[in-house]
Amino acid sequence: MEKKQICYSFINEADVMERLGGNINLFNRLFNKYINSYKNADGEVKELINKKNYEDARLLAHTIKGTSANLGITNMREKAMELEKAIITEDVLEIEKRLRELKEELQRILTEINFK
């Protein structure tokens, strides 16, 4: 059995390592950039929504979705996808629900990172 290279439960290691050709150093660089870029993403989206800037909010959710998919962060990808759909409809209650879910997932990820 091959030893796991990625120690986080929220990452689909097989998926991301296949995508990155097994390059763990590349993964680490991309993952660190991801965390630094999106650690406050829920607040950024909320601020855009409060300003009724739905297009930029949708674009941020879309970017989080794609980046999460590329890094094998499946649950975050799903949360961002649902948030993006809600933003497209401009349904404020649905946006709030989906934003809360994204925030909870982000907090779960950050908590796990901080305990490693």
GROMACS .gro file of C-alpha atoms in nm:
model
  116
    1MET     CA    1   0.000   0.000   0.000
    2GLU     CA    2   0.131   0.340  -0.098
    3LYS     CA    3   0.192   0.592   0.181
    4LYS     CA    4  -0.034   0.897   0.176
    5GLN     CA    5   0.146   1.216   0.086
    6ILE     CA    6  -0.137   1.452   0.176
    7CYS     CA    7  -0.247   1.446   0.538
    8TYR     CA    8  -0.580   1.629   0.509
    9SER     CA    9  -0.907   1.436   0.516
   10PHE     CA   10  -1.088   1.690   0.296
   11ILE     CA   11  -0.861   1.631  -0.006
   12ASN     CA   12  -0.914   1.354  -0.258
   13GLU     CA   13  -0.546   1.264  -0.284
   14ALA     CA   14  -0.577   1.016  -0.571
   15ASP     CA   15  -0.764   1.272  -0.780
   16VAL     CA   16  -0.527   1.563  -0.723
   17MET     CA   17  -0.209   1.356  -0.753
   18GLU     CA   18  -0.329   1.219  -1.087
   19ARG     CA   19  -0.405   1.572  -1.204
   20LEU     CA   20  -0.063   1.700  -1.090
   21GLY     CA   21   0.136   1.401  -1.212
   22GLY     CA   22   0.220   1.302  -0.854
   23ASN     CA   23   0.410   1.627  -0.793
   24ILE     CA   24   0.362   1.683  -0.418
   25ASN     CA   25   0.575   1.998  -0.421
   26LEU     CA   26   0.347   2.153  -0.683
   27PHE     CA   27   0.046   2.052  -0.477
   28ASN     CA   28   0.191   2.213  -0.164
   29ARG     CA   29   0.260   2.540  -0.347
   30LEU     CA   30  -0.087   2.548  -0.502
   31PHE     CA   31  -0.256   2.449  -0.177
   32ASN     CA   32  -0.078   2.720   0.022
   33LYS     CA   33  -0.179   2.977  -0.240
   34TYR     CA   34  -0.537   2.846  -0.228
   35ILE     CA   35  -0.558   2.881   0.150
   36ASN     CA   36  -0.407   3.230   0.146
   37SER     CA   37  -0.640   3.339  -0.133
   38TYR     CA   38  -0.964   3.196   0.004
   39LYS     CA   39  -0.933   3.191   0.385
   40ASN     CA   40  -1.170   3.491   0.398
   41ALA     CA   41  -1.375   3.401   0.091
   42ASP     CA   42  -1.706   3.386   0.274
   43GLY     CA   43  -1.664   3.745   0.394
   44GLU     CA   44  -1.558   3.861   0.049
   45VAL     CA   45  -1.863   3.703  -0.115
   46LYS     CA   46  -2.091   3.843   0.155
   47GLU     CA   47  -1.951   4.192   0.103
   48LEU     CA   48  -2.010   4.170  -0.273
   49ILE     CA   49  -2.365   4.045  -0.216
   50ASN     CA   50  -2.434   4.328   0.030
   51LYS     CA   51  -2.326   4.571  -0.243
   52LYS     CA   52  -2.554   4.384  -0.486
   53ASN     CA   53  -2.250   4.309  -0.699
   54TYR     CA   54  -2.383   3.968  -0.800
   55GLU     CA   55  -2.157   3.925  -1.100
   56ASP     CA   56  -1.833   3.959  -0.903
   57ALA     CA   57  -1.978   3.741  -0.624
   58ARG     CA   58  -2.070   3.476  -0.880
   59LEU     CA   59  -1.725   3.497  -1.037
   60LEU     CA   60  -1.556   3.451  -0.698
   61ALA     CA   61  -1.775   3.149  -0.618
   62HIS     CA   62  -1.702   3.009  -0.965
   63THR     CA   63  -1.327   3.054  -0.914
   64ILE     CA   64  -1.340   2.884  -0.573
   65LYS     CA   65  -1.535   2.599  -0.732
   66GLY     CA   66  -1.278   2.545  -1.007
   67THR     CA   67  -0.972   2.583  -0.788
   68SER     CA   68  -1.119   2.349  -0.529
   69ALA     CA   69  -1.188   2.091  -0.799
   70ASN     CA   70  -0.832   2.116  -0.928
   71LEU     CA   71  -0.695   2.054  -0.578
   72GLY     CA   72  -0.930   1.766  -0.497
   73ILE     CA   73  -1.118   1.963  -0.229
   74THR     CA   74  -1.447   1.805  -0.324
   75ASN     CA   75  -1.679   1.932  -0.049
   76MET     CA   76  -1.568   2.292  -0.098
   77ARG     CA   77  -1.620   2.253  -0.472
   78GLU     CA   78  -1.977   2.140  -0.408
   79LYS     CA   79  -2.046   2.425  -0.164
   80ALA     CA   80  -1.907   2.684  -0.406
   81MET     CA   81  -2.109   2.535  -0.693
   82GLU     CA   82  -2.432   2.560  -0.493
   83LEU     CA   83  -2.346   2.915  -0.389
   84GLU     CA   84  -2.278   3.011  -0.750
   85LYS     CA   85  -2.618   2.874  -0.855
   86ALA     CA   86  -2.789   3.072  -0.579
   87ILE     CA   87  -2.610   3.392  -0.677
   88ILE     CA   88  -2.721   3.350  -1.038
   89THR     CA   89  -3.085   3.347  -0.923
   90GLU     CA   90  -3.024   3.642  -0.688
   91ASP     CA   91  -3.238   3.462  -0.428
   92VAL     CA   92  -3.117   3.631  -0.109
   93LEU     CA   93  -3.239   3.359   0.130
   94GLU     CA   94  -3.080   3.084  -0.080
   95ILE     CA   95  -2.758   3.284  -0.109
   96GLU     CA   96  -2.746   3.326   0.271
   97LYS     CA   97  -2.801   2.952   0.320
   98ARG     CA   98  -2.535   2.855   0.067
   99LEU     CA   99  -2.292   3.116   0.199
  100ARG     CA  100  -2.336   2.977   0.550
  101GLU     CA  101  -2.257   2.627   0.418
  102LEU     CA  102  -1.947   2.753   0.239
  103LYS     CA  103  -1.833   2.931   0.555
  104GLU     CA  104  -1.881   2.615   0.764
  105GLU     CA  105  -1.680   2.408   0.517
  106LEU     CA  106  -1.407   2.670   0.507
  107GLN     CA  107  -1.391   2.675   0.887
  108ARG     CA  108  -1.369   2.295   0.893
  109ILE     CA  109  -1.077   2.307   0.648
  110LEU     CA  110  -0.895   2.581   0.837
  111THR     CA  111  -0.946   2.401   1.169
  112GLU     CA  112  -0.799   2.079   1.032
  113ILE     CA  113  -0.501   2.266   0.884
  114ASN     CA  114  -0.433   2.439   1.214
  115PHE     CA  115  -0.428   2.108   1.401
  116LYS     CA  116  -0.173   1.944   1.168
   0.00000   0.00000   0.00000
